[in-house]
Structure formats: structure tokens, C-alpha cells
Amino acid sequence: MAPASGDLKKRATSGQLTDAERASAWRVFLGASTDINYKKLKDDALPDAASISSDSDPLSGLLDDAKNNDGWARFHANVENREEIRTDLERLVVDGFPESHFKDPQRQTLMLDVLTVWAARNSLGYRQGMHELLAVLCEVLEQEKREGFNNFAQSGAVSDGPFHESDAYVLFDALMAHQASLFATDLGADAPVLKLCRRFQTESSQLLSLGNGFNSVEPQLYGLRWCRLLFSREIACPALLQLWDGLFALCHAHQKELSVVTEKCCTALICAAAPNLRGGAKEQIALEILMRYKNHVAPAVPRLLDISERLVDGRGLPPVRTAPAPQRPQVVHTHGAAP
């Protein structure tokens, strides 16, 4: 994948990407594949009953035989996965869109297939919240299509719907290469997402001196959602798209894992909330602010990205903005007048 130009990174971090170019920019920033045959992946991952070999046992996969990976085992696993994903999609709401937008049956079918294929091909499988990440990606692809561009259609299944299913899979797969570890739940206190939450809360406390109320809040109570969903419940579209523009650009420009940039953006969000968290705010008040962030704080995306980049590259927080001291008026004496 060719590196992004400095101009593209600059425009991505300053809110200047257009709807027509955003999907292509994200593809570059995330290092999306260019040679995936989605149709083949889908056929392999989602066997239908008629295509399964007669040598395969139809009960395979129903007896919790973890070693069995034949056609019927995959078929039954996909049925279970699809039911869970379908339930989540039926409840999907993304702030900034009408509630009916993602209830559209065509959109839901395309997203259901993308998520099922990805879950079938990855040991982590599907986890709740992945559908919210995919929803944002699909909106960006819809924007591209509405603008008359088709910058990254892959070989294989291409739909006549509001976006190309194959492109949605490729972009989602690229994002999950960064995000999947944050959905892992089998490492207890050593889970990457829990370590990340502890780091940014400690960094925020040290940088901002927020007091015992903030320090007493368990960071995973709010941080799991912030990190896994990339702030999609804290900042509404279209501002969220501009935030993702910048986060992905910083990840690419600084050659860092997206989780590193996300960690610093968490600190930036706490910086924006600091005036509400200082002054002896009790634990319950601090938790309310952090859990229902958008009800209390409306951060400017360029400011969040500036703080995030400064923390990523080691410059630290920007200088505190202070109003200039008022100047005393000068008394001008006319020639010959009394002093």
C-alpha cells in the first residue's frame, strides 16, 4: 500500500476530507487489502445446505465438537452467529442518523453477510459492538457512491444496494486488524483493552490533577465503549467521521497501532471534560459525566486531534490558553497643559 501524502494527512486531521474521497483515504490509512476475492470468501465461509458434501454428518457442530470444521459444522455455527448479529442489527441506532436509516432491510442484509463472513474467518468471532463500527464504514461507502465515485470495488460479490458489500468487508477487515484485540475477553485483567483503559486514566490523572473522584472511577466502566467503538456513542455524525479521519491518519502517519492513537484520544476527551471533573467532583458525578459524555461535554474535533497527536509524538499537552492581561490606558498630556 502506497503511503499517504502529507497533504492528505493534513486535510484528514483538519476536517477537510470530502465525502467523495473519505473511503479511499481510510483504505490507505488502514492498509486495506486490494486483492481480496470476496465472492470466494463468502462461498467458503457461508456454505448453504445444498452445497455441503453428502459425506458430511448433518449433526456435526450440534454436539459441541470443537475439532469438527466440516461443512455442516460451519453451517450450524453460522446460523447461530447470524441470529445474534441480526438481533443486534435490529436494535442498531447511530447518533446523527434517523432511527429508520439502519433499519432498512437491504442495509441490514448486507451488513449481516459482512459480519457473518468476518466472524466465520476469524477465531474471535462476532462480538457485540462490531456492528456499530461496520455501520459507520457503510455510511462512508454510501457517501462515496452518492458522489458518483467507485474508487475501491473489489472482485467478487458486488451488490446493487446503497454500498458495495465486498468493499464493506474489505474496509471492515482492515479496521478489525487494529480493533479485534480490544474485543478479546479471555485474558482477564491482562486483556489489552483493560490495560489501555488503565494507562489513559493514569495519564489523564497525572496530566490534569483531577482528584479522587475521577481516580476512583473504574476506567473500564466507560473506557471499554470508548476504545472498542472509537467514540461512536460520544460524538455524533458527521463530526464522528472527521474524528475517524484524523485518528486513522495519525495511525498511518506516525506508524503506530490504532490502539495507541485511540488511547491518546481518550486522554484528549478527558481533557475536554476536565472543567467538569475538577473542583472536588465526587466519584458518582465523575462517572455520570464519563458514562454519558455527550450530555455534558461537546468537544471540538480539531482540538481532540491536536491533543492526540501531541501525546502520540511526545510533545505533551498544548499550552494553556490564557487571556492577555488588560493594559492600563496611557495618559497623554498636551504641550503646556498642567501635569
PDB file of N, CA, C and O in Angstrom, residues 27 32-42 109-111 113-115 117-118 134 137-138 141 144-145 150-174:
ATOM      1  N   ARG A  27      -9.052   3.681   3.360  1.00  0.00           N
ATOM      2  CA  ARG A  27      -8.441   2.465   2.838  1.00  0.00           C
ATOM      3  C   ARG A  27      -6.911   2.565   2.909  1.00  0.00           C
ATOM      4  O   ARG A  27      -6.233   1.624   3.313  1.00  0.00           O
ATOM      5  N   ALA A  32      -5.860  -1.286   3.822  1.00  0.00           N
ATOM      6  CA  ALA A  32      -6.818  -2.283   3.350  1.00  0.00           C
ATOM      7  C   ALA A  32      -6.256  -3.072   2.168  1.00  0.00           C
ATOM      8  O   ALA A  32      -5.513  -2.545   1.346  1.00  0.00           O
ATOM      9  N   SER A  33      -6.636  -4.341   2.085  1.00  0.00           N
ATOM     10  CA  SER A  33      -6.181  -5.213   1.000  1.00  0.00           C
ATOM     11  C   SER A  33      -6.781  -4.773  -0.333  1.00  0.00           C
ATOM     12  O   SER A  33      -7.871  -4.195  -0.383  1.00  0.00           O
ATOM     13  N   THR A  34      -6.057  -5.070  -1.381  1.00  0.00           N
ATOM     14  CA  THR A  34      -6.532  -4.711  -2.729  1.00  0.00           C
ATOM     15  C   THR A  34      -6.814  -5.931  -3.593  1.00  0.00           C
ATOM     16  O   THR A  34      -7.264  -5.802  -4.716  1.00  0.00           O
ATOM     17  N   ASP A  35      -6.543  -7.131  -3.060  1.00  0.00           N
ATOM     18  CA  ASP A  35      -6.645  -8.329  -3.904  1.00  0.00           C
ATOM     19  C   ASP A  35      -7.542  -9.411  -3.303  1.00  0.00           C
ATOM     20  O   ASP A  35      -7.309 -10.599  -3.487  1.00  0.00           O
ATOM     21  N   ILE A  36      -8.556  -9.016  -2.564  1.00  0.00           N
ATOM     22  CA  ILE A  36      -9.463  -9.991  -1.957  1.00  0.00           C
ATOM     23  C   ILE A  36     -10.597 -10.329  -2.922  1.00  0.00           C
ATOM     24  O   ILE A  36     -11.242  -9.437  -3.472  1.00  0.00           O
ATOM     25  N   ASN A  37     -10.832 -11.613  -3.124  1.00  0.00           N
ATOM     26  CA  ASN A  37     -11.996 -12.069  -3.890  1.00  0.00           C
ATOM     27  C   ASN A  37     -13.100 -12.380  -2.892  1.00  0.00           C
ATOM     28  O   ASN A  37     -13.179 -13.477  -2.335  1.00  0.00           O
ATOM     29  N   TYR A  38     -13.955 -11.413  -2.671  1.00  0.00           N
ATOM     30  CA  TYR A  38     -14.953 -11.546  -1.617  1.00  0.00           C
ATOM     31  C   TYR A  38     -15.952 -12.662  -1.914  1.00  0.00           C
ATOM     32  O   TYR A  38     -16.414 -13.352  -1.007  1.00  0.00           O
ATOM     33  N   LYS A  39     -16.285 -12.832  -3.170  1.00  0.00           N
ATOM     34  CA  LYS A  39     -17.250 -13.882  -3.505  1.00  0.00           C
ATOM     35  C   LYS A  39     -16.733 -15.248  -3.054  1.00  0.00           C
ATOM     36  O   LYS A  39     -17.480 -16.059  -2.494  1.00  0.00           O
ATOM     37  N   LYS A  40     -15.468 -15.517  -3.297  1.00  0.00           N
ATOM     38  CA  LYS A  40     -14.892 -16.795  -2.873  1.00  0.00           C
ATOM     39  C   LYS A  40     -14.886 -16.906  -1.354  1.00  0.00           C
ATOM     40  O   LYS A  40     -15.216 -17.958  -0.786  1.00  0.00           O
ATOM     41  N   LEU A  41     -14.501 -15.831  -0.670  1.00  0.00           N
ATOM     42  CA  LEU A  41     -14.512 -15.854   0.789  1.00  0.00           C
ATOM     43  C   LEU A  41     -15.910 -16.144   1.314  1.00  0.00           C
ATOM     44  O   LEU A  41     -16.096 -16.920   2.254  1.00  0.00           O
ATOM     45  N   LYS A  42     -16.887 -15.511   0.697  1.00  0.00           N
ATOM     46  CA  LYS A  42     -18.273 -15.679   1.159  1.00  0.00           C
ATOM     47  C   LYS A  42     -18.760 -17.093   0.914  1.00  0.00           C
ATOM     48  O   LYS A  42     -19.412 -17.699   1.771  1.00  0.00           O
ATOM     49  N   THR A 109     -29.327  -6.612   5.547  1.00  0.00           N
ATOM     50  CA  THR A 109     -28.915  -7.866   4.917  1.00  0.00           C
ATOM     51  C   THR A 109     -27.452  -7.815   4.509  1.00  0.00           C
ATOM     52  O   THR A 109     -26.686  -8.766   4.732  1.00  0.00           O
ATOM     53  N   LEU A 110     -27.032  -6.704   3.914  1.00  0.00           N
ATOM     54  CA  LEU A 110     -25.635  -6.559   3.504  1.00  0.00           C
ATOM     55  C   LEU A 110     -24.706  -6.600   4.717  1.00  0.00           C
ATOM     56  O   LEU A 110     -23.670  -7.276   4.710  1.00  0.00           O
ATOM     57  N   MET A 111     -25.075  -5.885   5.774  1.00  0.00           N
ATOM     58  CA  MET A 111     -24.246  -5.866   6.979  1.00  0.00           C
ATOM     59  C   MET A 111     -24.225  -7.228   7.663  1.00  0.00           C
ATOM     60  O   MET A 111     -23.185  -7.662   8.174  1.00  0.00           O
ATOM     61  N   ASP A 113     -24.399 -10.147   6.232  1.00  0.00           N
ATOM     62  CA  ASP A 113     -23.490 -11.031   5.494  1.00  0.00           C
ATOM     63  C   ASP A 113     -22.031 -10.678   5.765  1.00  0.00           C
ATOM     64  O   ASP A 113     -21.189 -11.564   5.966  1.00  0.00           O
ATOM     65  N   VAL A 114     -21.715  -9.390   5.765  1.00  0.00           N
ATOM     66  CA  VAL A 114     -20.325  -8.978   6.012  1.00  0.00           C
ATOM     67  C   VAL A 114     -19.862  -9.454   7.388  1.00  0.00           C
ATOM     68  O   VAL A 114     -18.773 -10.030   7.537  1.00  0.00           O
ATOM     69  N   LEU A 115     -20.688  -9.236   8.395  1.00  0.00           N
ATOM     70  CA  LEU A 115     -20.300  -9.608   9.755  1.00  0.00           C
ATOM     71  C   LEU A 115     -20.212 -11.127   9.918  1.00  0.00           C
ATOM     72  O   LEU A 115     -19.318 -11.634  10.626  1.00  0.00           O
ATOM     73  N   VAL A 117     -19.489 -13.349   7.520  1.00  0.00           N
ATOM     74  CA  VAL A 117     -18.289 -13.818   6.824  1.00  0.00           C
ATOM     75  C   VAL A 117     -17.055 -13.527   7.669  1.00  0.00           C
ATOM     76  O   VAL A 117     -16.181 -14.392   7.844  1.00  0.00           O
ATOM     77  N   TRP A 118     -16.964 -12.318   8.213  1.00  0.00           N
ATOM     78  CA  TRP A 118     -15.781 -11.977   9.011  1.00  0.00           C
ATOM     79  C   TRP A 118     -15.693 -12.873  10.245  1.00  0.00           C
ATOM     80  O   TRP A 118     -14.609 -13.389  10.573  1.00  0.00           O
ATOM     81  N   LEU A 134     -19.066  -1.274  11.845  1.00  0.00           N
ATOM     82  CA  LEU A 134     -19.389  -1.513  10.442  1.00  0.00           C
ATOM     83  C   LEU A 134     -20.389  -0.478   9.926  1.00  0.00           C
ATOM     84  O   LEU A 134     -20.280  -0.029   8.776  1.00  0.00           O
ATOM     85  N   LEU A 137     -18.612   2.586   8.724  1.00  0.00           N
ATOM     86  CA  LEU A 137     -17.902   2.312   7.474  1.00  0.00           C
ATOM     87  C   LEU A 137     -18.870   2.277   6.297  1.00  0.00           C
ATOM     88  O   LEU A 137     -18.568   2.803   5.214  1.00  0.00           O
ATOM     89  N   CYS A 138     -20.017   1.657   6.490  1.00  0.00           N
ATOM     90  CA  CYS A 138     -21.005   1.567   5.409  1.00  0.00           C
ATOM     91  C   CYS A 138     -21.521   2.945   5.013  1.00  0.00           C
ATOM     92  O   CYS A 138     -21.747   3.208   3.827  1.00  0.00           O
ATOM     93  N   LEU A 141     -19.033   4.504   2.713  1.00  0.00           N
ATOM     94  CA  LEU A 141     -19.132   3.911   1.376  1.00  0.00           C
ATOM     95  C   LEU A 141     -20.374   4.424   0.642  1.00  0.00           C
ATOM     96  O   LEU A 141     -20.349   4.624  -0.574  1.00  0.00           O
ATOM     97  N   GLU A 144     -19.540   7.804  -0.730  1.00  0.00           N
ATOM     98  CA  GLU A 144     -18.725   7.685  -1.924  1.00  0.00           C
ATOM     99  C   GLU A 144     -19.588   7.368  -3.140  1.00  0.00           C
ATOM    100  O   GLU A 144     -19.424   7.952  -4.215  1.00  0.00           O
ATOM    101  N   LYS A 145     -20.516   6.450  -2.962  1.00  0.00           N
ATOM    102  CA  LYS A 145     -21.369   6.037  -4.081  1.00  0.00           C
ATOM    103  C   LYS A 145     -22.304   7.173  -4.498  1.00  0.00           C
ATOM    104  O   LYS A 145     -22.537   7.391  -5.688  1.00  0.00           O
ATOM    105  N   ASN A 150     -16.368   5.298  -7.501  1.00  0.00           N
ATOM    106  CA  ASN A 150     -16.280   3.862  -7.233  1.00  0.00           C
ATOM    107  C   ASN A 150     -14.802   3.527  -7.128  1.00  0.00           C
ATOM    108  O   ASN A 150     -14.227   2.847  -7.958  1.00  0.00           O
ATOM    109  N   ASN A 151     -14.204   4.059  -6.075  1.00  0.00           N
ATOM    110  CA  ASN A 151     -12.747   4.062  -6.003  1.00  0.00           C
ATOM    111  C   ASN A 151     -12.134   2.753  -5.551  1.00  0.00           C
ATOM    112  O   ASN A 151     -10.959   2.536  -5.723  1.00  0.00           O
ATOM    113  N   PHE A 152     -12.945   1.874  -4.920  1.00  0.00           N
ATOM    114  CA  PHE A 152     -12.282   0.676  -4.495  1.00  0.00           C
ATOM    115  C   PHE A 152     -13.094  -0.590  -4.476  1.00  0.00           C
ATOM    116  O   PHE A 152     -12.923  -1.452  -3.643  1.00  0.00           O
ATOM    117  N   ALA A 153     -13.928  -0.760  -5.502  1.00  0.00           N
ATOM    118  CA  ALA A 153     -14.694  -2.004  -5.611  1.00  0.00           C
ATOM    119  C   ALA A 153     -13.755  -3.196  -5.776  1.00  0.00           C
ATOM    120  O   ALA A 153     -12.847  -3.167  -6.589  1.00  0.00           O
ATOM    121  N   GLN A 154     -13.983  -4.230  -4.992  1.00  0.00           N
ATOM    122  CA  GLN A 154     -13.165  -5.437  -5.041  1.00  0.00           C
ATOM    123  C   GLN A 154     -13.774  -6.430  -6.022  1.00  0.00           C
ATOM    124  O   GLN A 154     -14.932  -6.326  -6.411  1.00  0.00           O
ATOM    125  N   SER A 155     -12.965  -7.430  -6.365  1.00  0.00           N
ATOM    126  CA  SER A 155     -13.509  -8.512  -7.174  1.00  0.00           C
ATOM    127  C   SER A 155     -14.464  -9.325  -6.311  1.00  0.00           C
ATOM    128  O   SER A 155     -14.370  -9.353  -5.104  1.00  0.00           O
ATOM    129  N   GLY A 156     -15.406  -9.991  -6.947  1.00  0.00           N
ATOM    130  CA  GLY A 156     -16.353 -10.808  -6.201  1.00  0.00           C
ATOM    131  C   GLY A 156     -17.675 -10.111  -6.053  1.00  0.00           C
ATOM    132  O   GLY A 156     -18.053  -9.246  -6.833  1.00  0.00           O
ATOM    133  N   ALA A 157     -18.394 -10.476  -4.989  1.00  0.00           N
ATOM    134  CA  ALA A 157     -19.787 -10.044  -4.832  1.00  0.00           C
ATOM    135  C   ALA A 157     -19.899  -8.529  -4.756  1.00  0.00           C
ATOM    136  O   ALA A 157     -19.340  -7.899  -3.868  1.00  0.00           O
ATOM    137  N   VAL A 158     -20.610  -7.954  -5.687  1.00  0.00           N
ATOM    138  CA  VAL A 158     -20.876  -6.521  -5.705  1.00  0.00           C
ATOM    139  C   VAL A 158     -22.377  -6.349  -5.778  1.00  0.00           C
ATOM    140  O   VAL A 158     -23.034  -6.905  -6.655  1.00  0.00           O
ATOM    141  N   SER A 159     -22.928  -5.610  -4.844  1.00  0.00           N
ATOM    142  CA  SER A 159     -24.382  -5.523  -4.755  1.00  0.00           C
ATOM    143  C   SER A 159     -24.906  -4.295  -5.477  1.00  0.00           C
ATOM    144  O   SER A 159     -24.166  -3.385  -5.824  1.00  0.00           O
ATOM    145  N   ASP A 160     -26.202  -4.293  -5.679  1.00  0.00           N
ATOM    146  CA  ASP A 160     -26.880  -3.122  -6.236  1.00  0.00           C
ATOM    147  C   ASP A 160     -27.439  -2.237  -5.133  1.00  0.00           C
ATOM    148  O   ASP A 160     -28.238  -1.351  -5.389  1.00  0.00           O
ATOM    149  N   GLY A 161     -27.057  -2.495  -3.913  1.00  0.00           N
ATOM    150  CA  GLY A 161     -27.598  -1.760  -2.779  1.00  0.00           C
ATOM    151  C   GLY A 161     -26.953  -0.409  -2.600  1.00  0.00           C
ATOM    152  O   GLY A 161     -26.247   0.097  -3.474  1.00  0.00           O
ATOM    153  N   PRO A 162     -27.154   0.184  -1.420  1.00  0.00           N
ATOM    154  CA  PRO A 162     -26.620   1.528  -1.164  1.00  0.00           C
ATOM    155  C   PRO A 162     -25.100   1.571  -1.083  1.00  0.00           C
ATOM    156  O   PRO A 162     -24.504   2.639  -1.183  1.00  0.00           O
ATOM    157  N   PHE A 163     -24.449   0.426  -0.883  1.00  0.00           N
ATOM    158  CA  PHE A 163     -22.994   0.345  -0.889  1.00  0.00           C
ATOM    159  C   PHE A 163     -22.604  -1.046  -1.369  1.00  0.00           C
ATOM    160  O   PHE A 163     -23.421  -1.964  -1.402  1.00  0.00           O
ATOM    161  N   HIS A 164     -21.337  -1.202  -1.743  1.00  0.00           N
ATOM    162  CA  HIS A 164     -20.858  -2.489  -2.222  1.00  0.00           C
ATOM    163  C   HIS A 164     -20.496  -3.378  -1.028  1.00  0.00           C
ATOM    164  O   HIS A 164     -19.649  -3.022  -0.213  1.00  0.00           O
ATOM    165  N   GLU A 165     -21.111  -4.526  -0.966  1.00  0.00           N
ATOM    166  CA  GLU A 165     -20.876  -5.456   0.138  1.00  0.00           C
ATOM    167  C   GLU A 165     -19.407  -5.850   0.218  1.00  0.00           C
ATOM    168  O   GLU A 165     -18.821  -5.925   1.301  1.00  0.00           O
ATOM    169  N   SER A 166     -18.795  -6.092  -0.932  1.00  0.00           N
ATOM    170  CA  SER A 166     -17.396  -6.516  -0.944  1.00  0.00           C
ATOM    171  C   SER A 166     -16.479  -5.432  -0.387  1.00  0.00           C
ATOM    172  O   SER A 166     -15.533  -5.705   0.357  1.00  0.00           O
ATOM    173  N   ASP A 167     -16.757  -4.168  -0.735  1.00  0.00           N
ATOM    174  CA  ASP A 167     -15.949  -3.062  -0.213  1.00  0.00           C
ATOM    175  C   ASP A 167     -16.125  -2.913   1.294  1.00  0.00           C
ATOM    176  O   ASP A 167     -15.173  -2.608   2.012  1.00  0.00           O
ATOM    177  N   ALA A 168     -17.368  -3.118   1.754  1.00  0.00           N
ATOM    178  CA  ALA A 168     -17.629  -3.022   3.189  1.00  0.00           C
ATOM    179  C   ALA A 168     -16.827  -4.080   3.944  1.00  0.00           C
ATOM    180  O   ALA A 168     -16.260  -3.805   5.011  1.00  0.00           O
ATOM    181  N   TYR A 169     -16.753  -5.280   3.396  1.00  0.00           N
ATOM    182  CA  TYR A 169     -15.975  -6.335   4.048  1.00  0.00           C
ATOM    183  C   TYR A 169     -14.491  -5.958   4.110  1.00  0.00           C
ATOM    184  O   TYR A 169     -13.847  -6.100   5.161  1.00  0.00           O
ATOM    185  N   VAL A 170     -13.943  -5.487   3.012  1.00  0.00           N
ATOM    186  CA  VAL A 170     -12.512  -5.163   2.959  1.00  0.00           C
ATOM    187  C   VAL A 170     -12.175  -4.058   3.955  1.00  0.00           C
ATOM    188  O   VAL A 170     -11.172  -4.138   4.686  1.00  0.00           O
ATOM    189  N   LEU A 171     -12.995  -3.027   4.022  1.00  0.00           N
ATOM    190  CA  LEU A 171     -12.722  -1.924   4.936  1.00  0.00           C
ATOM    191  C   LEU A 171     -12.905  -2.368   6.386  1.00  0.00           C
ATOM    192  O   LEU A 171     -12.111  -2.012   7.274  1.00  0.00           O
ATOM    193  N   PHE A 172     -13.932  -3.177   6.644  1.00  0.00           N
ATOM    194  CA  PHE A 172     -14.155  -3.677   8.000  1.00  0.00           C
ATOM    195  C   PHE A 172     -13.012  -4.593   8.428  1.00  0.00           C
ATOM    196  O   PHE A 172     -12.530  -4.509   9.565  1.00  0.00           O
ATOM    197  N   ASP A 173     -12.557  -5.446   7.531  1.00  0.00           N
ATOM    198  CA  ASP A 173     -11.448  -6.349   7.839  1.00  0.00           C
ATOM    199  C   ASP A 173     -10.189  -5.551   8.171  1.00  0.00           C
ATOM    200  O   ASP A 173      -9.445  -5.903   9.099  1.00  0.00           O
ATOM    201  N   ALA A 174      -9.954  -4.462   7.448  1.00  0.00           N
ATOM    202  CA  ALA A 174      -8.781  -3.620   7.718  1.00  0.00           C
ATOM    203  C   ALA A 174      -8.896  -2.949   9.087  1.00  0.00           C
ATOM    204  O   ALA A 174      -7.916  -2.866   9.839  1.00  0.00           O
TER     205      ALA A 174
END
